[in-house]
Structure formats: structure tokens, C-alpha cells
CSV table of C-alpha atoms in Angstrom, one decimal:
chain,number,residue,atom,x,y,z
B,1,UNK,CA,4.3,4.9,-4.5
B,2,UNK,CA,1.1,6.3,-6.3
B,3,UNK,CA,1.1,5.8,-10.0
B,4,UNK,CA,-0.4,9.4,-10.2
B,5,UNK,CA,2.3,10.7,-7.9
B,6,UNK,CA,4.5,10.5,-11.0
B,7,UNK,CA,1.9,11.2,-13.7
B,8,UNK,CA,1.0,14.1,-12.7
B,9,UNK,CA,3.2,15.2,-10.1
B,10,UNK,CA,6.7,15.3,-11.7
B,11,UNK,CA,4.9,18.4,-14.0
B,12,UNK,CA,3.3,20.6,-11.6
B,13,UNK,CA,4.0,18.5,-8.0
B,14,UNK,CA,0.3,19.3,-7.5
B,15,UNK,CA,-0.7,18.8,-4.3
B,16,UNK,CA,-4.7,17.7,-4.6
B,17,UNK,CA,-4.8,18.5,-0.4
B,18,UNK,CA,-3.4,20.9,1.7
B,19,UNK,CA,-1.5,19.5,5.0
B,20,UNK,CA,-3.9,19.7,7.5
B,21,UNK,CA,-3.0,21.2,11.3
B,22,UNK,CA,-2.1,18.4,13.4
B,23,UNK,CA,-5.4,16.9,16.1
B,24,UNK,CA,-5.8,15.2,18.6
B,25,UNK,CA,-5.5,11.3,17.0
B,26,UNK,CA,-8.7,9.7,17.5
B,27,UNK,CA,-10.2,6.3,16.6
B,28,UNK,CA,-14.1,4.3,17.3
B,29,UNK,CA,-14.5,1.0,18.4
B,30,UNK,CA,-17.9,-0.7,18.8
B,31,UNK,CA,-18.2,-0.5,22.4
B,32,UNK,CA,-20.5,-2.6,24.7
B,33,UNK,CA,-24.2,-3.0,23.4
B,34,UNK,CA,-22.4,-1.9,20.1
B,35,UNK,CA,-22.5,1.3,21.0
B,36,UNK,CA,-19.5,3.9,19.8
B,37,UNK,CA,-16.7,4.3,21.4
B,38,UNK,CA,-13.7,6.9,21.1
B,39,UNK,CA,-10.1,6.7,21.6
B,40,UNK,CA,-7.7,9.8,21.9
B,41,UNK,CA,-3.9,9.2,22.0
B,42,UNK,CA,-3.1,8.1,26.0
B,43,UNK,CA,-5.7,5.2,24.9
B,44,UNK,CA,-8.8,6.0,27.0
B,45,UNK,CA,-12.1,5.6,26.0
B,46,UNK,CA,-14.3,9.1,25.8
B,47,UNK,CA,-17.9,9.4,25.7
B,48,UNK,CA,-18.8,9.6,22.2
B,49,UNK,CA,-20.8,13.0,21.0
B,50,UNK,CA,-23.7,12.8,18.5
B,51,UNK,CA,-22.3,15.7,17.5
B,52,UNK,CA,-19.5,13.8,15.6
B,53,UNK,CA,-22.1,11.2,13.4
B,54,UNK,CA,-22.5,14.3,11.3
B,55,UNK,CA,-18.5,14.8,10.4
B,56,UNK,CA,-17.4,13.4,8.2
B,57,UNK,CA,-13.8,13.3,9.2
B,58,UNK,CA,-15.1,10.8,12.4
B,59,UNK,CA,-18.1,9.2,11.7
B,60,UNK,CA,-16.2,6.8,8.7
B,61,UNK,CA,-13.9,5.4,11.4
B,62,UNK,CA,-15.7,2.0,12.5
B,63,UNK,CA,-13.9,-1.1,13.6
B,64,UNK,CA,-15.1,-5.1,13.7
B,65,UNK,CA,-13.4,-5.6,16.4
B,66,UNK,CA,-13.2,-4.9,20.3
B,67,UNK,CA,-11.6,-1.6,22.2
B,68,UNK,CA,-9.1,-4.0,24.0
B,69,UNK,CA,-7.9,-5.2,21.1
B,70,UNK,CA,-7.2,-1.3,19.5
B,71,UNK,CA,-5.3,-0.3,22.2
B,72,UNK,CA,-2.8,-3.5,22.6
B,73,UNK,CA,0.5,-1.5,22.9
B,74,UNK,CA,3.0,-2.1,20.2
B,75,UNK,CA,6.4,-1.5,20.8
B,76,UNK,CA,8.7,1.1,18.4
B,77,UNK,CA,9.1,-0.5,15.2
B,78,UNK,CA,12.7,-1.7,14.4
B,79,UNK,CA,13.6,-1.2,10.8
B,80,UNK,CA,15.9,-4.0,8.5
B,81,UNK,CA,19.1,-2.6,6.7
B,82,UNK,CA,18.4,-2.1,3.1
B,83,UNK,CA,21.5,-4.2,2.9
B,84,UNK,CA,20.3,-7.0,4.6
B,85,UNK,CA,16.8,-7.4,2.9
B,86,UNK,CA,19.2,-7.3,-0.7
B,87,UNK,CA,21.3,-10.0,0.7
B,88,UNK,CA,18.4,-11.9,2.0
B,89,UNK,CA,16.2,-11.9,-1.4
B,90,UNK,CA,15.5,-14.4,-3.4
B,91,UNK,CA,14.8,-15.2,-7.2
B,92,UNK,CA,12.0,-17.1,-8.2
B,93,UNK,CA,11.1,-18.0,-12.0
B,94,UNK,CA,7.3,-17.1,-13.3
B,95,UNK,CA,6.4,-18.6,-16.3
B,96,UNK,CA,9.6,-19.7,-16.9
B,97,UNK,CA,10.9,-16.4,-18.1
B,98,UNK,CA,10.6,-13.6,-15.9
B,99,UNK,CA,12.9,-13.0,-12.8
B,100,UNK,CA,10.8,-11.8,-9.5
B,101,UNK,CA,12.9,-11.0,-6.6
B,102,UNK,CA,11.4,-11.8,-3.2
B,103,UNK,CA,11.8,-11.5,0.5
B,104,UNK,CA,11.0,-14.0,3.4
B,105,UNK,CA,11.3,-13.5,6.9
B,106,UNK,CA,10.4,-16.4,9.5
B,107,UNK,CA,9.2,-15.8,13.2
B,108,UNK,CA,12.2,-16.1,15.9
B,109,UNK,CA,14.6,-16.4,12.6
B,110,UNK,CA,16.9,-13.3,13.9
B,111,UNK,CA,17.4,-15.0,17.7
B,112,UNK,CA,18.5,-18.2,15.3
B,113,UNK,CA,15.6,-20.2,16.6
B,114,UNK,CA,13.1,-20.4,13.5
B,115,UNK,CA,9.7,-22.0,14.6
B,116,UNK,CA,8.3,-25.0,13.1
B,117,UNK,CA,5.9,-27.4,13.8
B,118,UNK,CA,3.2,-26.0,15.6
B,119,UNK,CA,2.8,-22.4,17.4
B,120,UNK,CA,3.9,-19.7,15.1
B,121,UNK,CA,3.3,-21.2,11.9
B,122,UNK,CA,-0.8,-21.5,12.9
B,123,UNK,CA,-0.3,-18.2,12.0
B,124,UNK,CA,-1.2,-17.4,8.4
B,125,UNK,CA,1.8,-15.9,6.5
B,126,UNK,CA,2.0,-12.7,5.0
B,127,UNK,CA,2.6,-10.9,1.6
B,128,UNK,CA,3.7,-7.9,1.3
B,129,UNK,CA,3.2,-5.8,-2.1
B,130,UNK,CA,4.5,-2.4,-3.1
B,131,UNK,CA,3.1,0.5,-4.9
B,132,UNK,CA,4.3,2.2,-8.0
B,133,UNK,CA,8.2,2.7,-7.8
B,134,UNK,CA,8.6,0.9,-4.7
B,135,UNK,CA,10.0,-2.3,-3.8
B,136,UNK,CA,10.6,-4.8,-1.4
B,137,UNK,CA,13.1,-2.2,1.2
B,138,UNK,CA,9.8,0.1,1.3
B,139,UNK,CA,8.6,-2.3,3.8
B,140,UNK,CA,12.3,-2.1,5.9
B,141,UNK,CA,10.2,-0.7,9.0
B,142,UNK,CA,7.8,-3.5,9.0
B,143,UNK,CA,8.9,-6.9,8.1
B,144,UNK,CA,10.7,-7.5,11.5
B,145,UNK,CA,7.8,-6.6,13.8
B,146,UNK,CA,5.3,-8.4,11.8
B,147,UNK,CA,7.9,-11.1,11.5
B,148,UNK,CA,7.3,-11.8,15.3
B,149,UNK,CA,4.2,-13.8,15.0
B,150,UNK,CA,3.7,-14.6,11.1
B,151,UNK,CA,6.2,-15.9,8.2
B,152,UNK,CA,6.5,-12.6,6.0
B,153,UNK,CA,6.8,-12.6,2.6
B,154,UNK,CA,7.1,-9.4,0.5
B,155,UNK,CA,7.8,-9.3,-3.5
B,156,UNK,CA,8.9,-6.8,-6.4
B,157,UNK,CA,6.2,-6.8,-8.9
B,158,UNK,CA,7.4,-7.4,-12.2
B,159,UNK,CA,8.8,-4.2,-13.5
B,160,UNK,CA,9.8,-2.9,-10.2
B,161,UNK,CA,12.7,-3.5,-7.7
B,162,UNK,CA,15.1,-6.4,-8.7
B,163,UNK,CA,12.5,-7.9,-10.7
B,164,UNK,CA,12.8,-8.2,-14.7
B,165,UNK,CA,11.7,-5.0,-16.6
B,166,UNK,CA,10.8,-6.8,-20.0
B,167,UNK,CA,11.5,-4.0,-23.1
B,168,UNK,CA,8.3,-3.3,-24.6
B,169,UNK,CA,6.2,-5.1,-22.0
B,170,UNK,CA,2.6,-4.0,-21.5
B,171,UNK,CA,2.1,-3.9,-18.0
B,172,UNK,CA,-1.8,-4.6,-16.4
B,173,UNK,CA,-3.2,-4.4,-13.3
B,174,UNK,CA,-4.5,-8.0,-13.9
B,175,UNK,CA,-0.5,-9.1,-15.1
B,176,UNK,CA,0.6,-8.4,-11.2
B,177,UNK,CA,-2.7,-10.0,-9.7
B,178,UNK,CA,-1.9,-13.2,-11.5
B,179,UNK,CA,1.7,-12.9,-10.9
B,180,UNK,CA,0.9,-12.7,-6.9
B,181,UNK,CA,-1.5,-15.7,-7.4
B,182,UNK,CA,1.1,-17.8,-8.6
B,183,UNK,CA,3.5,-17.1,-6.2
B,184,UNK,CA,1.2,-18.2,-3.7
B,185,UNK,CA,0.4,-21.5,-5.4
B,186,UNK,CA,3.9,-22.0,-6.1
B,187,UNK,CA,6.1,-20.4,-3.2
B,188,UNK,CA,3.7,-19.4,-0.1
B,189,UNK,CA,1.8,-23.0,-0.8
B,190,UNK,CA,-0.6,-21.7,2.1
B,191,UNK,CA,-3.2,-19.4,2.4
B,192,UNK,CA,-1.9,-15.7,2.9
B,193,UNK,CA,-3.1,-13.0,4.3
B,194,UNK,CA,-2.2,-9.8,1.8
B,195,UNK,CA,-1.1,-6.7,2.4
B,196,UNK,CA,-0.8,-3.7,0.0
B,197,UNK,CA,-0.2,-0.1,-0.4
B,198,UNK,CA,-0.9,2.3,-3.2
B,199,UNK,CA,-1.3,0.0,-6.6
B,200,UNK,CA,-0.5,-3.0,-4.8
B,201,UNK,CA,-3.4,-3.0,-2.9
B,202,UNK,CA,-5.4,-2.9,-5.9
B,203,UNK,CA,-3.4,-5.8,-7.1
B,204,UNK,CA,-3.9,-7.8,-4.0
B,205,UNK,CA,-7.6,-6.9,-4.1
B,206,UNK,CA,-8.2,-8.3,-7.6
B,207,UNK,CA,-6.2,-11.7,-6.8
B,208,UNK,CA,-8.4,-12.0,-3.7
B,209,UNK,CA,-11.5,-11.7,-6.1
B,210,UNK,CA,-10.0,-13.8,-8.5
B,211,UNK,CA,-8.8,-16.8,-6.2
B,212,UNK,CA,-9.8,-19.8,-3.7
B,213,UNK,CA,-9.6,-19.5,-0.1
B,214,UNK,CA,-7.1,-21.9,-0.3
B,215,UNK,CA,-4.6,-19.2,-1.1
B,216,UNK,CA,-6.2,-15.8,0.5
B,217,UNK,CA,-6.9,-15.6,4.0
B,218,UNK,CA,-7.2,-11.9,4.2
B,219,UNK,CA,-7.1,-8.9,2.8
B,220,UNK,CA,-4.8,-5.6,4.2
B,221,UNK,CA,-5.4,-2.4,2.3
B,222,UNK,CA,-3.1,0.6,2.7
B,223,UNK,CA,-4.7,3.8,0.8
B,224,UNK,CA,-5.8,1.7,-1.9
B,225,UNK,CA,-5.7,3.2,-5.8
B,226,UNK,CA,-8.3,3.7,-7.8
B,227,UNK,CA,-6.5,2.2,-10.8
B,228,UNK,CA,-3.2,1.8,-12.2
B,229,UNK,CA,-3.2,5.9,-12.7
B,230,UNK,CA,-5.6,8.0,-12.7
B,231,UNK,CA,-7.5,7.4,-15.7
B,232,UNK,CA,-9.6,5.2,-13.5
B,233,UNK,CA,-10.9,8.0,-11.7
B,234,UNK,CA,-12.9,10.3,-13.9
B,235,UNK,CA,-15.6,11.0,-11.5
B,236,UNK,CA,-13.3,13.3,-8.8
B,237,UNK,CA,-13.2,17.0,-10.1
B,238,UNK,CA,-10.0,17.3,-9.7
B,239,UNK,CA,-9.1,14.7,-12.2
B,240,UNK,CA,-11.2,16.1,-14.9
B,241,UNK,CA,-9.7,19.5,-14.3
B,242,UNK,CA,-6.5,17.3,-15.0
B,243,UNK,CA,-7.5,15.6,-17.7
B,244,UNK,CA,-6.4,17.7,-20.5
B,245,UNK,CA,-2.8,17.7,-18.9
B,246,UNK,CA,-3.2,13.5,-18.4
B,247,UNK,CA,-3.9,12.9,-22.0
B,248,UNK,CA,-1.0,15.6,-22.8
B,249,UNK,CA,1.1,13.6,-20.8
B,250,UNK,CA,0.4,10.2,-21.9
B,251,UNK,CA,0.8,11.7,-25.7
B,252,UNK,CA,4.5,12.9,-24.9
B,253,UNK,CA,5.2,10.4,-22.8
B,254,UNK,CA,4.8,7.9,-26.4
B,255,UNK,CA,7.4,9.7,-27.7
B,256,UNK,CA,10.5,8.0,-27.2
B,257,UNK,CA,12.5,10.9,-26.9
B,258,UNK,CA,10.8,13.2,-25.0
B,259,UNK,CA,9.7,10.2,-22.8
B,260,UNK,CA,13.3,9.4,-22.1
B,261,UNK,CA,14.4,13.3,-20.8
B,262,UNK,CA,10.9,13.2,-18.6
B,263,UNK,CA,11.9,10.0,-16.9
B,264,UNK,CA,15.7,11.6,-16.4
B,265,UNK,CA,14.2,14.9,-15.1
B,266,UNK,CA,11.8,12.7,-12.6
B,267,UNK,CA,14.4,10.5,-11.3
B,268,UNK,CA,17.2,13.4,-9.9
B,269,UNK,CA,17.1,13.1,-6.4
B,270,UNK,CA,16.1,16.3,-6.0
B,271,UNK,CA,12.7,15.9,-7.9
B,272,UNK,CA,12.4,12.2,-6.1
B,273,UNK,CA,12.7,13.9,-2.8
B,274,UNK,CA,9.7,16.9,-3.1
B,275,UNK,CA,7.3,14.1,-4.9
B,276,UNK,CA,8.1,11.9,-1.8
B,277,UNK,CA,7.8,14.9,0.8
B,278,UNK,CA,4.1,15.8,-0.9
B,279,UNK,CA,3.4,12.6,-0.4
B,280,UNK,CA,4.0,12.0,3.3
B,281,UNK,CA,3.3,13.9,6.5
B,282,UNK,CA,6.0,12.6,8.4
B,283,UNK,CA,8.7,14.3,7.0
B,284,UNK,CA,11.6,12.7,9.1
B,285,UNK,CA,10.3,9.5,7.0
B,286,UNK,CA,11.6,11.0,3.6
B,287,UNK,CA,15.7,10.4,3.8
B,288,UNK,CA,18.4,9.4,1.7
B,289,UNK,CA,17.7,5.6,2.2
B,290,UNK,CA,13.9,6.0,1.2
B,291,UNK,CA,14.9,8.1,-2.1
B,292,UNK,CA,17.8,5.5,-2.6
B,293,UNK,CA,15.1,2.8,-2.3
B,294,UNK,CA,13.2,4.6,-4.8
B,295,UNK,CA,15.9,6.2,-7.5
B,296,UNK,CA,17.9,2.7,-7.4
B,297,UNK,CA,15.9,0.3,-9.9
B,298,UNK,CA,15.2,3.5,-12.2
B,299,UNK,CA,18.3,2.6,-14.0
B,300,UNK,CA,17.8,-0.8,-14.3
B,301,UNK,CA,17.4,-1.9,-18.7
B,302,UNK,CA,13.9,-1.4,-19.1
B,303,UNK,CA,12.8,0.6,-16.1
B,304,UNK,CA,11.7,3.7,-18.8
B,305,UNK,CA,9.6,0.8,-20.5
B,306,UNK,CA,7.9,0.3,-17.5
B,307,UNK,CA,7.5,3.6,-16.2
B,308,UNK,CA,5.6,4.8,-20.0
B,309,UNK,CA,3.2,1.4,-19.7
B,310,UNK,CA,2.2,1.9,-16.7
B,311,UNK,CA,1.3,5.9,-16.4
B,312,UNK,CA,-0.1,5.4,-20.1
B,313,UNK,CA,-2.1,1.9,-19.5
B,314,UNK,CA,-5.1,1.2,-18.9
B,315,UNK,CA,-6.1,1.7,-15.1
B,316,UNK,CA,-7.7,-1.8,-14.7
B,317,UNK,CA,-10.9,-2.9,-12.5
B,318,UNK,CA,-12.0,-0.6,-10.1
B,319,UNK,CA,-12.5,-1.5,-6.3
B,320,UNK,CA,-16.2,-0.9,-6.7
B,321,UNK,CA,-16.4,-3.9,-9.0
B,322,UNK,CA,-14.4,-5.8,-6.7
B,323,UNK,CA,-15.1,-5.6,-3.1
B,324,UNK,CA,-18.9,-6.9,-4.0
B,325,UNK,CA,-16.7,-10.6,-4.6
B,326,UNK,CA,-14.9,-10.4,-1.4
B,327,UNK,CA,-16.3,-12.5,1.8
B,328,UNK,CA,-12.7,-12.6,3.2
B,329,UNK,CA,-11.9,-10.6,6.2
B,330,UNK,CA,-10.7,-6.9,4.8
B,331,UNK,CA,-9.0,-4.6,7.0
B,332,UNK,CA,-8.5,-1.1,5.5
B,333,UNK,CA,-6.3,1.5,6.7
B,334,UNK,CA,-6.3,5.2,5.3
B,335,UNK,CA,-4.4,8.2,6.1
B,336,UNK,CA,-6.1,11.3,6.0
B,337,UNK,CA,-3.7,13.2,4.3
B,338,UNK,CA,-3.3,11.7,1.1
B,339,UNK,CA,-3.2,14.2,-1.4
B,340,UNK,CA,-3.4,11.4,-4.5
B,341,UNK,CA,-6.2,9.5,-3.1
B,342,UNK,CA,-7.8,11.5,-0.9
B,343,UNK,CA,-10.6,10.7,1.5
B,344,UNK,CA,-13.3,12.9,0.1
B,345,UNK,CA,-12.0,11.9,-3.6
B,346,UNK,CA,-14.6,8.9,-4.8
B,347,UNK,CA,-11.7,5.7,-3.7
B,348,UNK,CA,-11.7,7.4,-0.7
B,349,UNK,CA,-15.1,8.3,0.2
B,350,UNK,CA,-16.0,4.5,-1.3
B,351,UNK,CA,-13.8,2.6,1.0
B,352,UNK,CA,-15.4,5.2,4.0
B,353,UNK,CA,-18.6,4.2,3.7
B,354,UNK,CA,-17.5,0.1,3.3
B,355,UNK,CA,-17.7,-0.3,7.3
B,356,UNK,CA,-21.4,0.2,7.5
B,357,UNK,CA,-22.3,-2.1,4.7
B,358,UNK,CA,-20.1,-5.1,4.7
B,359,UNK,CA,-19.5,-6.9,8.4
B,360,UNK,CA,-16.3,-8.8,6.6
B,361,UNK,CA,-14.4,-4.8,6.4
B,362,UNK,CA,-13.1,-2.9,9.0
B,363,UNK,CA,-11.4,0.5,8.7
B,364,UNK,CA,-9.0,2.8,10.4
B,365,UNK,CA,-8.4,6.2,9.4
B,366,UNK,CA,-5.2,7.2,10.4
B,367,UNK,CA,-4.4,11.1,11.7
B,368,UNK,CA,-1.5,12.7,10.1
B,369,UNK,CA,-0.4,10.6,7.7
B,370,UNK,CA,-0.2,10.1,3.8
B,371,UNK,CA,0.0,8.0,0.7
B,372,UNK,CA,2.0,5.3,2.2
B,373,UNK,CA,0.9,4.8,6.0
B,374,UNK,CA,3.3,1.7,6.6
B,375,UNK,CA,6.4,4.2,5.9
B,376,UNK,CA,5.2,7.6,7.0
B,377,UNK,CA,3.7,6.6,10.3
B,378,UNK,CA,4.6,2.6,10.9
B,379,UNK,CA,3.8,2.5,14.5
B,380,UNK,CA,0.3,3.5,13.4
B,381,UNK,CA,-0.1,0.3,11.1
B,382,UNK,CA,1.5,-1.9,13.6
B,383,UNK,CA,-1.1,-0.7,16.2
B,384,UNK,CA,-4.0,-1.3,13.9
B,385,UNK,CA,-3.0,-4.4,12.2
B,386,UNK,CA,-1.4,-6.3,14.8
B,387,UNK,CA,-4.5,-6.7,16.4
B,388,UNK,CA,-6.7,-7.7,13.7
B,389,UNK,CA,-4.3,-10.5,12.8
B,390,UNK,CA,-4.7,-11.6,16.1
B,391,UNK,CA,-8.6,-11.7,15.8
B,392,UNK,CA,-8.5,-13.8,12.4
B,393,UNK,CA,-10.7,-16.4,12.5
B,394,UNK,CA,-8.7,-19.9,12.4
B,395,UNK,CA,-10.9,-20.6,9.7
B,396,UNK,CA,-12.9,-19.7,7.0
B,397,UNK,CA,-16.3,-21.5,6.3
């Protein structure tokens, strides 16, 4: 989840963006002779109207790659037990002092014929990285359907999930991009394709900038953050109306004692469950499990620590600093209703107008859905991203 979802919305549960009446969900393609084409729901190209290269809304939704490959039909996802991805994690040591929990998930594993040698593991593997409050379960209705083709991978960040929470840590956006580095170099040992929602996108986007093609292969972005919180985004209106309440925020959240009834007023289920439901459109995707998911590591020694660094720490490098160092292939996926990082806010309307400038990006905006596509509206991701993992290049020069 959003940093900001908690800094700001466990006071006033603002909602930046109204819900928006549900369309017809539409998507473009480059067509033959590179011209534009658009795709409704049943799948079928329409003609595209002129009329739409002024919104907005449609003209920000280009893809790299061809219509065939948009509309490859991807069955239901399937989701893993919370249990079973608990039973199935891991420990690994970084630095030789912090505990990281992690997940792995081979192709074929479940039918008790896990591939090796050749065939499956051509496929680069995947990691899979959280946003704020999240951990490894979040990805529960993912892992086994992009576990078909590709080793999967997904981690707690350090301070999150069944990962140490360090008392009196001083948690960075750059901390988790090195962290995700060295697991690659020490665990993953191949190049990796990343995937991130929320913060953890912006993680996986400054350890792509920061590494070797040797241990990124790609780049998945799911409603990327502006920063750790929303410090980093001064230049959205909204935010500076905020401001004044941020800085009030981060001065009571210092003090120990008022910090510690915050984070016990934020954490009842009850206060879990409307931040989650103002952060996604599909509300059927906000149940017990997801707020169990959520609420669980929140009593974990030093999860107050963590939850005071990170809301009151500095928001680390911004996207528009970054993408400039990135020749990897970048696929971006956005849902339209994202009411902390919104498309007409600056992230959003930065990451829109990527498409047009950089042939390495492609993006999908997705109808209906919020902060956290993979969750909200999984199908959506699946039917986006399966494809363009399937169009990787088998190498990168």
C-alpha cells in the first residue's frame, strides 16, 4: 500500500479522486502502418476517432507491442492460501544481520514436475515487491499464474511482512533498492525481471538505475509513487493544500506517545478496512484475508519504528531522475482510479506522457481500478503483462 494512504489518510481518509462511473474498458495498440488501434472489452479492434488524440483519458494509452498479443486470453486467476505462501517462505540473511523473508515459486512445481534444464527456465525469473504495509500474501492472486512460465520470486522489504523491523532504524528508499540488489546477486543469481506496486515500484526502479544488466532484465511498474510519502510531491495542488497537515503529522508522529496511540487508532480493522476500500475500486477485493494481510505484521517489535521512519523520511529520488538511466524494457501499468497517485497528479501525468518519448516503455491504463492493480483487478495485470513477458527480447545488447 501507498505510504500517503497512511499519512494522510488515517486523519481525514481523504480521498484526492472521486470514483468515477464505470466505461466501456478500452485500450490502443499500434496497429498496422503504426497506426492506432482501439480495443473495447469483447476484444475487437474499433476504428480509432481523432476525436480521442485530444482526451486525455485515451490518448496516454500507447503500447510497444502488437494487438495479437493484447488480446491473448488469460484464464481467471487462481489465488495461493495465505497459509501456504507462510509455510512456503524462506529466510535469507542480508548483511549478516537482518532477517528478509522471501517467496519462490517454480513453473510446473504444484503438478510436482518442476522444470529444469531448458524450456521454462529460458524464461527470466521474477521479483515481486510490495508497497507500504504490504507483504509477500499481497501478491496471493498472482504468483500461481505468473508461476506458469517464469520462477517467481516475491520478498518483504525490510521493515515489512516477516522481515526484521530494526528499533530505531532509518528506513530509505535507497536502503530497499540495495537490499533488492543483493538479493539478486546473492539468491536470484540471474537477471530478473521486476515487478512493483506502490513504493516498491519506486524501489525496483532505483535498483534498475543503479545496477548491471546482469541482474535486471526488465522493469514492471504498478502505479508507481512519487517517493516514499508525499513529501516528494510538492508540485500537485493537492499536496500543498496538505502540507500544513503533513508537517503537523510528521511533528506528532516524533512524539513517542502520541505516535504510538496514532499507529493503534490506524491499525483497528475497522480503520484498515475504509483506507483499503478508498483505495480500491473493486470492492469485493477488500476482505478479511486482505486486512489480515495487512493488520498482521503491525504488531510485530518494531513495526511502530518503521511505520514513524517511513511516513516522516525523506521521500528519496524521484522517477523523473531516474527513468532518463533506464534502457531496459519498462512496462507500466496504471489504474485510473487512484486517488493517491492519480493520473492527472505530476507521477501520473509523468509516467503518461513516457510512451511517446522513450521506445524501451510501454503503458496500459487500466479502467476501474485503483492503487494496487495486481489485487483490485488481477485479471487486468495478467492480461497486460503476460504478454509483454512473452515479447522480451532473449537478450539485451
Amino acid at each position: 500500500m501507498a505510504s500517503d494512504s497512511l499519512s494522510t489518510g488515517f486523519l481525514t481518509h481523504l480521498k484526492l479522486q472521486q470514483p468515477k462511473p464505470k466505461k466501456e474498458r478500452k485500450s490502443f495498440s499500434l496497429g498496422p502502418n503504426n497506426g492506432l488501434n482501439t480495443h473495447t472489452n469483447n476484444g475487437k479492434p474499433k476504428a480509432f476517432s481523432p476525436s480521442l488524440c485530444s482526451s486525455n483519458k485515451y490518448s496516454l494509452v500507447v503500447t510497444k507491442f502488437s494487438s495479437s498479443a493484447a488480446e491473448t486470453a488469460v484464464p481467471p486467476p487462481v489465488a495461493l492460501g495465505v497459509g501456504e505462501i507462510k509455510e512456503k517462505c524462506k529466510k535469507w540473511l542480508w548483511k549478516g544481520q537482518f532477517s528478509i523473508s522471501y517467496f519462490i515459486s517454480h513453473p510446473h512445481e504444484e503438478e510436482g514436475k518442476q522444470e529444469s534444464g531448458s524450456g521454462s527456465n529460458s524464461n527470466p525469473p521474477l521479483l515481486l515487491v510490495h508497497g507500504f504495509g504490504a507483504s509477500i500474501p499481497h501478491w496471493r492472486r498472482n504468483i500461481r499464474t505468473l508461476a506458469q512460465n517464469n520462477t517467481v520470486y516475491a520478498i518483504d522489504l525490510l521493515g515489512f511482512g516477516a522481515s526484521d523491523k530494526p528499533a530505531g532504524f532509518s528506513y530509505t528508499m535507497e536502503t530497499w533498492a540495495e537490499l533488492i540488489l543483493d538479493f539478486l546477486d546473492e539468491i536470484v543469481q540471474k537477471p530478473t525481471v521486476l515487478v512493483g506496486n506502490s513504493v516498491g515500484s519506486l524501489a525496483c526502479l532505483i535498483a534498475a538505475s543503479e545496477s548491471s544488466q546482469s541482474l535486471v532484465r526488465g522493469l514492471v511498474l504498478l502505479n508507481c509513487a512519487g517517493g516514499m510519502n508525499n513529501k516528494a510531491i510538492v508540485d500537485d495542488w493537492r499536496i500543498k493544500l496538505l502540507l500544513p497537515l503533513l508537517w503537523l503529522v510528521d511533528f506528532l508522529l516524533k512524539q513517542q506517545g502520541i505516535a504510538s496511540f496514532i499507529f493503534e487508532r490506524v491499525r483497528q480493522r475497522e480503520s484498515l478496512r475504509n483506507i483499503l476500500l478508498s483505495v480500491y475500486r473493486n470492492k469485493e477485493s477488500v476482505d478479511d484475508e486482505l486486512v489480515e494481510i495487512i493488520i498482521e505484521p503491525t504488531f510485530d517489535q518494531g513495526a511502530l519504528d518503521a511505520f514513524v521512519s517511513i511516513v516522516t523520511g525523506p521521500p528519496g529520488p524521484s522517477p523523473v531522475k531516474l527513468i532518463p538511466k533506464i534502457s531496459l524494457p519498462v512496462l507500466v501499468l496504471w489504474g485510473n482510479e487512484d486517488p493517491f497517485t492519480p493520473l492527472d497528479g505530476p507521477v501520473g501525468k509523468y509516467f503518461s506522457s513516457l510512451p511517446a518519448k522513450l521506445a524501451n516503455i510501454s503503458l496500459f491504463v487500466l479502467d476501474g481500478v485503483g492503487h494496487c492493480p495486481h489485487d483490485d483487478r488481477p485479471e487486468l495485470v495478467h492480461e497486460k503483462l503476460l504478454p509483454w513477458l512473452a515479447h522480451l527480447p532473449a537478450s539485451l545488447s
